[in-house]
Short mmCIF file of C-alpha atoms in Angstrom, two decimals:
data_model
loop_
_atom_site.label_atom_id
_atom_site.label_comp_id
_atom_site.label_asym_id
_atom_site.label_seq_id
_atom_site.Cartn_x
_atom_site.Cartn_y
_atom_site.Cartn_z
CA MET A 25 -22.01 7.67 14.98
CA GLN A 26 -23.52 4.07 15.03
CA VAL A 27 -21.14 1.28 13.86
CA SER A 28 -22.19 -2.13 13.83
CA PHE A 29 -19.61 -5.00 13.06
CA THR A 30 -18.57 -8.13 14.23
CA LEU A 31 -15.57 -8.62 16.80
CA ASN A 32 -14.20 -12.22 17.51
CA GLY A 33 -17.64 -13.56 16.44
CA LYS A 34 -19.65 -11.56 18.41
CA PRO A 35 -22.04 -8.86 17.14
CA ILE A 36 -21.27 -5.15 18.51
CA ASN A 37 -23.23 -1.84 18.14
CA ALA A 38 -21.26 1.03 19.30
CA ASP A 39 -21.58 4.58 19.25
CA ILE A 40 -18.61 5.99 18.14
CA ASP A 41 -16.67 9.56 18.01
CA PRO A 42 -15.36 9.47 14.25
CA ARG A 43 -11.76 9.92 15.15
CA THR A 44 -11.74 6.75 17.06
CA LEU A 45 -9.23 4.20 15.85
CA LEU A 46 -10.13 0.36 15.93
CA VAL A 47 -6.83 -0.14 18.08
CA GLU A 48 -8.31 2.14 20.77
CA PHE A 49 -11.68 0.68 20.62
CA LEU A 50 -10.33 -2.57 21.19
CA ARG A 51 -8.25 -1.67 24.01
CA ASP A 52 -9.69 0.87 25.69
CA GLN A 53 -13.62 0.11 25.30
CA GLN A 54 -13.50 -3.71 25.05
CA SER A 55 -10.42 -4.19 27.35
CA LEU A 56 -9.12 -6.46 24.78
CA THR A 57 -5.77 -5.48 25.34
CA GLY A 58 -3.88 -8.25 23.54
CA THR A 59 -3.56 -5.92 20.21
CA HIS A 60 -0.66 -3.66 21.19
CA VAL A 61 0.10 -0.05 20.29
CA GLY A 62 3.84 0.21 19.24
CA CYS A 63 4.72 3.03 16.87
CA GLU A 64 1.37 4.25 16.11
CA THR A 65 2.28 5.06 12.38
CA SER A 66 1.48 1.79 10.46
CA GLN A 67 5.49 0.59 10.78
CA CYS A 68 5.82 -2.14 13.41
CA GLY A 69 2.83 -4.33 13.03
CA ALA A 70 2.20 -5.04 16.91
CA CYS A 71 -1.53 -3.73 16.26
CA ASN A 72 -2.45 -6.19 13.32
CA VAL A 73 -5.81 -7.75 13.70
CA LEU A 74 -7.46 -9.65 11.05
CA LEU A 75 -10.29 -7.74 8.85
CA ASP A 76 -12.53 -9.78 6.76
CA GLY A 77 -9.98 -12.37 7.15
CA VAL A 78 -6.84 -10.56 6.05
CA PRO A 79 -4.35 -8.78 8.07
CA VAL A 80 -4.43 -5.12 8.56
CA LYS A 81 -3.12 -2.54 11.06
CA SER A 82 -5.52 -1.55 13.40
CA CYS A 83 -3.77 1.79 14.53
CA SER A 84 -4.53 2.99 11.05
CA LEU A 85 -8.12 2.07 10.96
CA LEU A 86 -10.97 4.31 11.90
CA MET A 87 -14.04 2.35 13.58
CA VAL A 88 -16.46 4.40 11.13
CA GLN A 89 -14.78 2.47 8.45
CA LEU A 90 -15.71 -1.01 9.74
CA ASP A 91 -19.60 -0.88 9.57
CA GLY A 92 -20.58 -4.51 8.37
CA CYS A 93 -16.85 -5.75 8.79
CA ASP A 94 -15.70 -8.86 10.72
CA VAL A 95 -12.86 -8.31 12.62
CA ILE A 96 -10.69 -10.70 14.64
CA SER A 97 -8.62 -9.88 17.18
CA ILE A 98 -5.34 -11.86 18.79
CA GLU A 99 -8.34 -13.18 21.50
CA GLY A 100 -10.70 -14.36 18.96
CA LEU A 101 -8.09 -16.78 17.64
CA ALA A 102 -8.02 -19.67 20.32
CA SER A 103 -11.01 -21.84 20.63
CA GLY A 104 -11.43 -22.26 24.11
CA GLU A 105 -8.44 -23.48 25.93
CA THR A 106 -7.25 -24.99 22.16
CA LEU A 107 -4.53 -22.20 20.89
CA HIS A 108 -4.88 -21.48 17.12
CA PRO A 109 -2.07 -23.50 15.30
CA MET A 110 0.05 -20.36 14.61
CA GLN A 111 -0.36 -19.49 18.31
CA GLN A 112 0.82 -22.91 19.16
CA ALA A 113 3.56 -22.99 16.73
CA PHE A 114 4.85 -19.51 18.46
CA HIS A 115 4.54 -21.31 22.00
CA GLU A 116 6.53 -24.65 20.59
CA ASN A 117 9.24 -22.89 18.72
CA HIS A 118 9.88 -20.18 21.45
CA GLY A 119 8.60 -17.23 19.01
CA LEU A 120 8.96 -14.89 21.48
CA GLN A 121 11.19 -12.79 23.87
CA CYS A 122 9.55 -10.18 25.58
CA GLY A 123 6.18 -10.84 23.93
CA PHE A 124 5.05 -7.52 22.87
CA CYS A 125 5.39 -7.82 19.02
CA THR A 126 3.86 -11.43 19.13
CA PRO A 127 0.05 -10.92 18.45
CA GLY A 128 1.15 -9.01 15.59
CA MET A 129 3.53 -11.24 14.37
CA VAL A 130 0.59 -14.45 15.03
CA ILE A 131 -1.57 -12.54 12.65
CA ALA A 132 1.14 -11.75 10.24
CA GLY A 133 1.94 -15.27 10.13
CA ILE A 134 -1.67 -16.22 9.34
CA GLY A 135 -1.49 -13.65 6.55
CA ILE A 136 1.48 -15.53 4.93
CA TYR A 137 -0.08 -18.89 5.23
CA GLN A 138 -3.02 -17.46 3.28
CA ARG A 139 -1.25 -16.11 0.89
CA HIS A 140 1.42 -18.97 0.32
CA GLY A 141 0.27 -22.20 2.05
CA ASP A 142 2.28 -24.43 3.84
CA ALA A 143 4.99 -24.81 1.06
CA VAL A 144 6.12 -21.32 2.02
CA THR A 145 9.90 -20.64 2.26
CA GLU A 146 11.96 -19.10 4.89
CA GLU A 147 13.06 -16.22 2.31
CA THR A 148 9.16 -15.45 1.59
CA VAL A 149 8.54 -15.56 5.27
CA ARG A 150 11.33 -13.10 6.43
CA GLU A 151 10.36 -10.78 3.07
CA GLU A 152 6.71 -10.83 4.41
CA LEU A 153 7.52 -9.98 7.95
CA GLU A 154 8.80 -6.64 6.72
CA GLY A 155 5.64 -4.89 8.10
CA ASN A 156 6.57 -6.51 11.67
CA LEU A 157 9.21 -5.22 14.14
CA CYS A 158 10.70 -7.20 16.87
CA ARG A 159 12.86 -4.87 19.30
CA CYS A 160 14.05 -7.77 20.68
CA THR A 161 15.32 -8.77 17.37
CA GLY A 162 14.27 -12.46 18.27
CA TYR A 163 13.49 -13.02 14.35
CA HIS A 164 14.91 -16.24 13.97
CA ASN A 165 12.35 -18.16 16.16
CA ILE A 166 9.63 -15.95 14.99
CA VAL A 167 10.39 -17.30 11.52
CA GLN A 168 10.75 -21.05 12.55
CA SER A 169 7.47 -20.28 14.27
CA VAL A 170 5.67 -18.83 11.05
CA LEU A 171 6.92 -21.68 8.92
CA ALA A 172 5.88 -24.35 11.46
CA GLY A 173 2.56 -22.70 12.02
CA ALA A 174 2.05 -22.86 8.20
CA LYS A 175 2.60 -26.35 8.35
CA ALA A 176 0.28 -26.76 11.12
CA MET A 177 -2.56 -24.89 9.64
CA ALA A 178 -2.54 -26.74 6.53
CA ALA A 179 -2.80 -29.99 8.78
CA ALA A 180 -5.38 -28.86 10.53
CA GLU A 181 -7.42 -27.98 7.39
CA LYS A 182 -6.87 -31.35 6.10
CA GLY A 183 -7.97 -32.96 9.49
CA ALA A 184 -11.21 -30.78 9.57
CA MET B 17 -6.84 14.27 15.46
CA TYR B 18 -9.07 17.43 14.91
CA GLN B 19 -12.86 16.66 14.86
CA PHE B 20 -14.39 15.81 11.54
CA ASP B 21 -17.92 14.50 10.40
CA PHE B 22 -17.79 11.21 8.55
CA ALA B 23 -20.00 10.16 5.68
CA LYS B 24 -19.88 6.97 3.53
CA PRO B 25 -22.05 7.16 0.06
CA LYS B 26 -22.75 4.00 -1.82
CA THR B 27 -23.16 5.73 -5.12
CA LEU B 28 -21.26 8.48 -7.11
CA ASP B 29 -24.94 10.68 -7.03
CA ASP B 30 -25.13 10.26 -2.94
CA LEU B 31 -21.14 11.30 -3.27
CA LYS B 32 -22.04 14.54 -5.44
CA ALA B 33 -24.72 15.45 -2.90
CA LEU B 34 -22.30 15.37 -0.15
CA ARG B 35 -19.93 17.42 -2.48
CA GLU B 36 -22.58 20.24 -3.05
CA GLY B 37 -22.81 20.94 0.79
CA GLU B 38 -21.42 23.35 2.65
CA ALA B 39 -18.81 21.36 4.23
CA GLU B 40 -15.12 20.84 2.80
CA VAL B 41 -14.77 17.36 1.85
CA GLN B 42 -11.66 15.05 2.10
CA TYR B 43 -12.01 11.55 0.55
CA LEU B 44 -10.85 8.53 2.33
CA ALA B 45 -10.07 5.34 0.40
CA GLY B 46 -7.55 3.09 2.21
CA GLY B 47 -6.22 5.67 4.38
CA MET B 48 -2.74 4.52 4.73
CA THR B 49 -1.68 7.82 4.26
CA LEU B 50 -4.50 10.01 5.08
CA ILE B 51 -5.13 8.24 8.57
CA ALA B 52 -1.64 8.81 9.49
CA THR B 53 -1.93 12.81 7.93
CA LEU B 54 -4.89 13.07 10.46
CA LYS B 55 -3.24 11.63 13.55
CA GLN B 56 -0.51 14.15 12.94
CA ARG B 57 -3.01 16.79 12.57
CA LEU B 58 -1.63 17.88 9.25
CA ALA B 59 -5.03 17.82 7.67
CA MET B 60 -8.15 19.35 9.12
CA PRO B 61 -11.22 17.91 6.76
CA GLU B 62 -14.35 19.02 7.89
CA LEU B 63 -16.27 16.16 6.26
CA LEU B 64 -14.43 13.06 5.68
CA VAL B 65 -16.03 10.97 3.21
CA ASP B 66 -15.28 7.13 2.76
CA ILE B 67 -15.63 6.16 -0.81
CA SER B 68 -14.67 2.64 -0.33
CA ALA B 69 -18.55 1.66 -0.85
CA ILE B 70 -18.76 3.03 -4.23
CA ASP B 71 -18.92 0.27 -6.94
CA ASP B 72 -18.23 2.64 -9.65
CA LEU B 73 -14.64 3.03 -8.21
CA LYS B 74 -14.08 -0.88 -8.33
CA GLY B 75 -13.05 -3.46 -10.88
CA LEU B 76 -10.16 -4.51 -13.06
CA SER B 77 -10.50 -5.19 -16.65
CA LYS B 78 -8.41 -5.82 -19.84
CA THR B 79 -8.80 -3.21 -22.58
CA ALA B 80 -7.47 -3.43 -26.18
CA ASP B 81 -3.94 -2.29 -25.27
CA GLY B 82 -3.62 -2.63 -21.59
CA LEU B 83 -5.50 -2.53 -18.27
CA LYS B 84 -8.21 -0.49 -16.57
CA ILE B 85 -7.74 -0.50 -13.08
CA GLY B 86 -10.68 1.03 -10.71
CA ALA B 87 -9.39 3.66 -8.20
CA LEU B 88 -10.18 1.40 -5.29
CA THR B 89 -8.17 -1.71 -6.09
CA LYS B 90 -5.98 -2.39 -3.26
CA HIS B 91 -2.21 -2.96 -3.77
CA ALA B 92 -2.40 -6.78 -2.78
CA ASP B 93 -4.98 -7.10 -5.24
CA VAL B 94 -2.98 -5.63 -8.15
CA ALA B 95 0.05 -7.64 -6.82
CA SER B 96 -2.04 -11.29 -7.17
CA ASN B 97 -4.38 -10.64 -9.79
CA ALA B 98 -4.12 -13.00 -12.78
CA ASP B 99 -4.82 -10.47 -15.42
CA VAL B 100 -2.22 -8.07 -14.22
CA LYS B 101 0.42 -10.98 -13.67
CA ASN B 102 -0.47 -12.13 -17.41
CA THR B 103 -0.37 -8.60 -19.18
CA ILE B 104 1.94 -6.69 -17.32
CA PRO B 105 3.79 -8.77 -14.85
CA THR B 106 6.02 -5.74 -13.63
CA LEU B 107 3.10 -3.82 -12.70
CA ALA B 108 1.86 -6.99 -10.25
CA LYS B 109 5.68 -7.04 -9.11
CA LEU B 110 5.58 -3.07 -8.27
CA ALA B 111 2.46 -3.32 -6.41
CA GLY B 112 4.05 -6.26 -4.37
CA MET B 113 6.63 -3.82 -3.23
CA ILE B 114 4.71 -1.26 -1.88
CA GLY B 115 4.83 -0.99 1.91
CA ASP B 116 4.13 -4.33 3.57
CA PRO B 117 1.47 -7.13 3.53
CA GLN B 118 -0.98 -5.39 5.93
CA VAL B 119 -0.61 -1.72 4.05
CA ARG B 120 -0.90 -3.77 0.87
CA ASN B 121 -4.13 -5.17 2.30
CA ARG B 122 -5.79 -1.68 2.75
CA GLY B 123 -3.69 0.81 0.31
CA THR B 124 -5.54 1.77 -2.89
CA LEU B 125 -4.05 2.29 -6.63
CA GLY B 126 -6.16 5.53 -6.84
CA GLY B 127 -5.28 6.77 -3.37
CA SER B 128 -1.53 6.47 -4.31
CA VAL B 129 -1.86 8.37 -7.52
CA ALA B 130 -3.91 10.93 -6.15
CA ASN B 131 -1.70 11.88 -3.50
CA ASN B 132 1.16 11.76 -5.62
CA ASP B 133 3.77 11.54 -2.92
CA PRO B 134 7.17 11.95 -4.17
CA SER B 135 8.29 8.66 -3.12
CA ALA B 136 5.51 6.54 -4.21
CA ASP B 137 6.07 3.68 -6.48
CA TYR B 138 2.52 3.84 -8.73
CA PRO B 139 3.27 6.97 -10.06
CA ALA B 140 6.30 5.77 -11.92
CA ALA B 141 4.39 2.89 -13.65
CA VAL B 142 1.31 4.93 -14.48
CA LEU B 143 3.75 7.61 -16.38
CA ALA B 144 6.06 5.19 -17.62
CA LEU B 145 3.20 2.98 -19.01
CA LYS B 146 1.29 5.85 -20.98
CA GLY B 147 -1.50 5.92 -17.95
CA THR B 148 -4.48 7.77 -18.40
CA ILE B 149 -6.24 9.04 -15.19
CA HIS B 150 -10.13 9.05 -15.49
CA THR B 151 -12.06 11.14 -13.12
CA GLU B 152 -15.91 11.56 -12.99
CA ASN B 153 -15.98 13.69 -16.06
CA ARG B 154 -12.56 13.76 -17.79
CA SER B 155 -9.69 11.79 -18.68
CA ILE B 156 -5.94 13.12 -18.07
CA THR B 157 -2.95 11.83 -19.80
CA ALA B 158 -0.21 10.78 -16.80
CA ASP B 159 1.95 13.56 -18.61
CA ASP B 160 -0.18 16.25 -17.46
CA PHE B 161 -1.59 14.65 -14.10
CA PHE B 162 1.53 14.65 -12.18
CA VAL B 163 2.20 18.33 -11.45
CA ASP B 164 4.79 18.85 -8.49
CA LEU B 165 5.08 17.76 -5.10
CA PHE B 166 1.80 16.20 -3.69
CA GLU B 167 0.12 18.32 -6.66
CA THR B 168 -1.81 16.70 -9.45
CA ALA B 169 -4.02 18.04 -12.28
CA LEU B 170 -7.17 16.94 -10.24
CA ASP B 171 -9.29 19.85 -9.31
CA GLU B 172 -10.62 20.47 -5.58
CA GLY B 173 -13.08 17.97 -4.88
CA GLU B 174 -12.46 16.22 -8.82
CA LEU B 175 -12.47 12.27 -7.81
CA LEU B 176 -9.92 9.49 -9.56
CA THR B 177 -12.31 6.68 -10.40
CA ALA B 178 -9.68 4.67 -12.70
CA ILE B 179 -6.44 4.60 -14.50
CA GLU B 180 -5.69 2.99 -17.64
CA VAL B 181 -2.20 1.55 -18.51
CA LYS B 182 -0.79 0.38 -21.76
CA THR B 183 0.79 -3.22 -21.95
CA PRO B 184 4.56 -2.97 -22.83
CA THR B 185 6.44 -5.28 -24.71
CA ARG B 186 8.85 -5.48 -21.79
CA ALA B 187 9.11 -3.35 -18.60
CA SER B 188 11.37 -3.37 -15.42
CA TYR B 189 10.87 -1.61 -11.88
CA GLN B 190 14.04 -1.05 -9.84
CA LYS B 191 13.53 0.39 -6.53
CA PHE B 192 15.88 1.43 -3.98
CA ALA B 193 13.89 1.31 -0.93
CA ASN B 194 14.05 3.04 2.57
CA PRO B 195 14.35 -0.01 4.82
CA ALA B 196 12.26 1.39 7.55
CA SER B 197 9.43 3.22 5.23
CA ARG B 198 9.79 0.69 2.34
CA TYR B 199 9.30 3.99 0.00
CA ALA B 200 11.60 4.74 -2.71
CA ILE B 201 14.75 6.53 -2.12
CA ALA B 202 14.77 6.29 -5.75
CA GLY B 203 12.79 3.77 -8.05
CA VAL B 204 13.06 4.01 -11.83
CA PHE B 205 10.39 2.27 -13.99
CA VAL B 206 11.63 1.51 -17.68
CA ALA B 207 8.86 0.31 -20.35
CA ASP B 208 9.52 -0.23 -23.84
CA LEU B 209 6.39 0.40 -25.40
CA GLY B 210 7.06 -1.30 -28.82
CA GLY B 211 7.67 0.81 -32.41
CA GLY B 212 10.73 2.96 -30.57
CA ASP B 213 8.66 3.95 -27.96
CA VAL B 214 10.63 3.83 -24.76
CA ARG B 215 9.45 5.39 -21.22
CA VAL B 216 11.59 5.72 -18.34
CA ALA B 217 10.01 7.39 -15.35
CA VAL B 218 11.70 7.95 -11.86
CA THR B 219 10.06 8.29 -8.41
CA GLY B 220 11.78 9.17 -4.82
CA ALA B 221 14.57 11.00 -6.41
CA GLY B 222 12.74 14.58 -7.38
CA PRO B 223 9.68 16.70 -5.71
CA CYS B 224 7.37 14.59 -8.32
CA VAL B 225 8.01 11.71 -10.87
CA TYR B 226 9.61 12.49 -13.93
CA ARG B 227 10.86 11.00 -16.89
CA LEU B 228 14.47 11.04 -18.19
CA LYS B 229 13.82 11.87 -21.83
CA ASP B 230 17.54 11.65 -23.02
CA PHE B 231 17.64 8.18 -21.49
CA GLU B 232 14.62 7.32 -23.15
CA ALA B 233 15.58 8.79 -26.81
CA ALA B 234 18.96 6.77 -26.23
CA LEU B 235 17.21 3.38 -25.37
CA ALA B 236 14.76 4.10 -28.43
CA LYS B 237 17.73 3.94 -30.56
CA ASP B 238 19.37 1.27 -29.00
CA PHE B 239 18.14 -0.81 -26.25
CA SER B 240 21.10 -1.60 -24.40
CA VAL B 241 22.97 -0.61 -21.10
CA ASP B 242 25.98 0.46 -23.45
CA ALA B 243 23.52 3.11 -25.06
CA ILE B 244 22.99 4.88 -21.76
CA LYS B 245 26.23 4.20 -19.81
CA GLY B 246 27.95 7.53 -21.00
CA LEU B 247 24.70 9.49 -20.09
CA GLU B 248 24.30 11.57 -16.77
CA VAL B 249 21.52 12.24 -14.60
CA SER B 250 21.30 15.89 -13.50
CA ALA B 251 21.13 16.29 -9.58
CA ASP B 252 19.51 19.77 -10.13
CA GLY B 253 16.32 20.17 -8.09
CA LEU B 254 16.58 16.46 -6.74
CA ASN B 255 15.65 15.91 -3.25
CA GLU B 256 17.71 16.39 -0.27
CA ASP B 257 17.01 14.73 2.77
CA VAL B 258 18.50 12.76 5.89
CA HIS B 259 18.54 9.59 3.58
CA ALA B 260 20.41 10.79 0.44
CA SER B 261 21.61 14.06 -1.14
CA PRO B 262 20.72 14.93 -4.20
CA ASP B 263 24.15 13.75 -6.09
CA TYR B 264 23.43 10.52 -4.54
CA ARG B 265 20.18 10.11 -5.77
CA ALA B 266 21.11 11.03 -9.29
CA ASP B 267 23.71 8.22 -9.36
CA LEU B 268 21.05 5.86 -8.04
CA VAL B 269 18.66 6.86 -11.02
CA LYS B 270 21.51 5.87 -13.31
CA THR B 271 22.37 2.90 -11.88
CA LEU B 272 18.66 1.99 -11.58
CA THR B 273 18.13 2.63 -15.14
CA MET B 274 21.01 0.57 -16.47
CA ARG B 275 19.93 -2.56 -13.89
CA ALA B 276 16.29 -2.26 -15.15
CA VAL B 277 17.67 -2.44 -19.06
CA LYS B 278 20.32 -5.07 -17.95
CA GLU B 279 17.33 -7.31 -16.62
CA LEU B 280 15.49 -6.71 -19.78
CA THR B 281 18.26 -7.62 -22.29
CA ASP B 282 20.20 -10.30 -20.35
#
C-alpha cells in the first residue's frame, strides 16, 4: 500500500505491507534507530515519537494509519548541532544511565511541557511519566531533566 | 500479525460499501487494544477498516441534559475538553486516568466502549451516567449494551457512532489501578443523578461492568457512607487472576464505593 507522510520534515512516499508498524519502518527501513523497541506492548514508552505534534507509541501504530500525517522521531528534534531544549536538559541534568529509555523520555517530556507549560510540578511530571519505564530506575534525574527542559522550552519560545 | 487488507473510508457511505463486500471487516479506531491483539495473533481480520477519517464519528456537544461525544473522541480530548470539565468533571478526570498520556493521545471513547474490556474505565461511566450508545441505525441504553465479557449488544459489523451521557448533580470515580497496565483491578463510578436516582457502576471486578443495585437503593434513600457501610458486595462470579481474588475484589468494590460517597459528602 502507498503511504505518504512527513518524517522529520522530509516527505516520504513508501510502498508498505499493511502490517508494518511505525517503529519497524523507522528502524529497519529508515535506519533511524534512536526510536527503541522495549516492551512492544505499549507499556514502556521507549518507542515514543511525535505524531502531529503529540507523543504516541510507535510500536502500536500501523504505517498505513499515517497517510497525510507528520511524524517526528528523536532524530528530528535537534537543529543541526544544537540540541532541542529538552534534549539539552537531559544532557545537563544527567537524565540517563544506560540511555535505552532516553529517546522516549525526551519525547514524553515534550508532551508534558505542551500540556502543562513551564509551571509543571514535580508531582505532575512523575505522574505523567507513568507510560515510560527506566529499568536503571534513574527516575530522579529524569524528572529533574523534564522540569528543567520545560523551563528551557518556555525560554526558547519567549526568545524566538 | 496475520496478513490483512486495509481500507480507510472517508464517509459512512464508503464504509457501508466496504461492509457489503465479501471480506470480514474489523474496525480500527485508535488501535490501543486492537493493534496489540493483532500482534499477538489473537485476531485475524480479512479487512481492517480504519474509521478515523470519518467526520460523522467526531465531535463533542452539550445536550439538554448532558453530553454527546463522538466515537472517535480521544481520551486526551475528553480529559481536557472545557465542556466536559464544566459539565461532568468526573468524566474528564476518569479519561485522564486511562493508560498513560501516550495511550490517551490515541485511544478513543468508542473503541473502549465497543471493546467492553472488563477492566476498562469508560464502561463504568457510561453505565452510571445512564448512557445511550448510538450506532448507525439505532440507540441502545447502557443497561442493555454491556452484555458480558468483551460482549456488547452490537451486531456483527454494527458501528458505534456516538455516546450520550447525562449530567449528574454529583459524581465520583474511584479506581484501584494495576500499577503496570493502569487497568482497573476494580473501579467504582457513583453518580447522583438527582431526584433520588443514584447509580453505582462497577468495572474491573467482574466479567462485565455491572450495577450495585442494593447500594443504589440505600444511597437513594440516604446519600451517606453510613447508609452503605453495613451492606456487603458479593464475591460470586467476580474475577480471579494473579492480581486479586474474588473476595479481595469484593472488598475493594465496597471500599471504593464508600470512598466515592465520602468524597461527595465531605
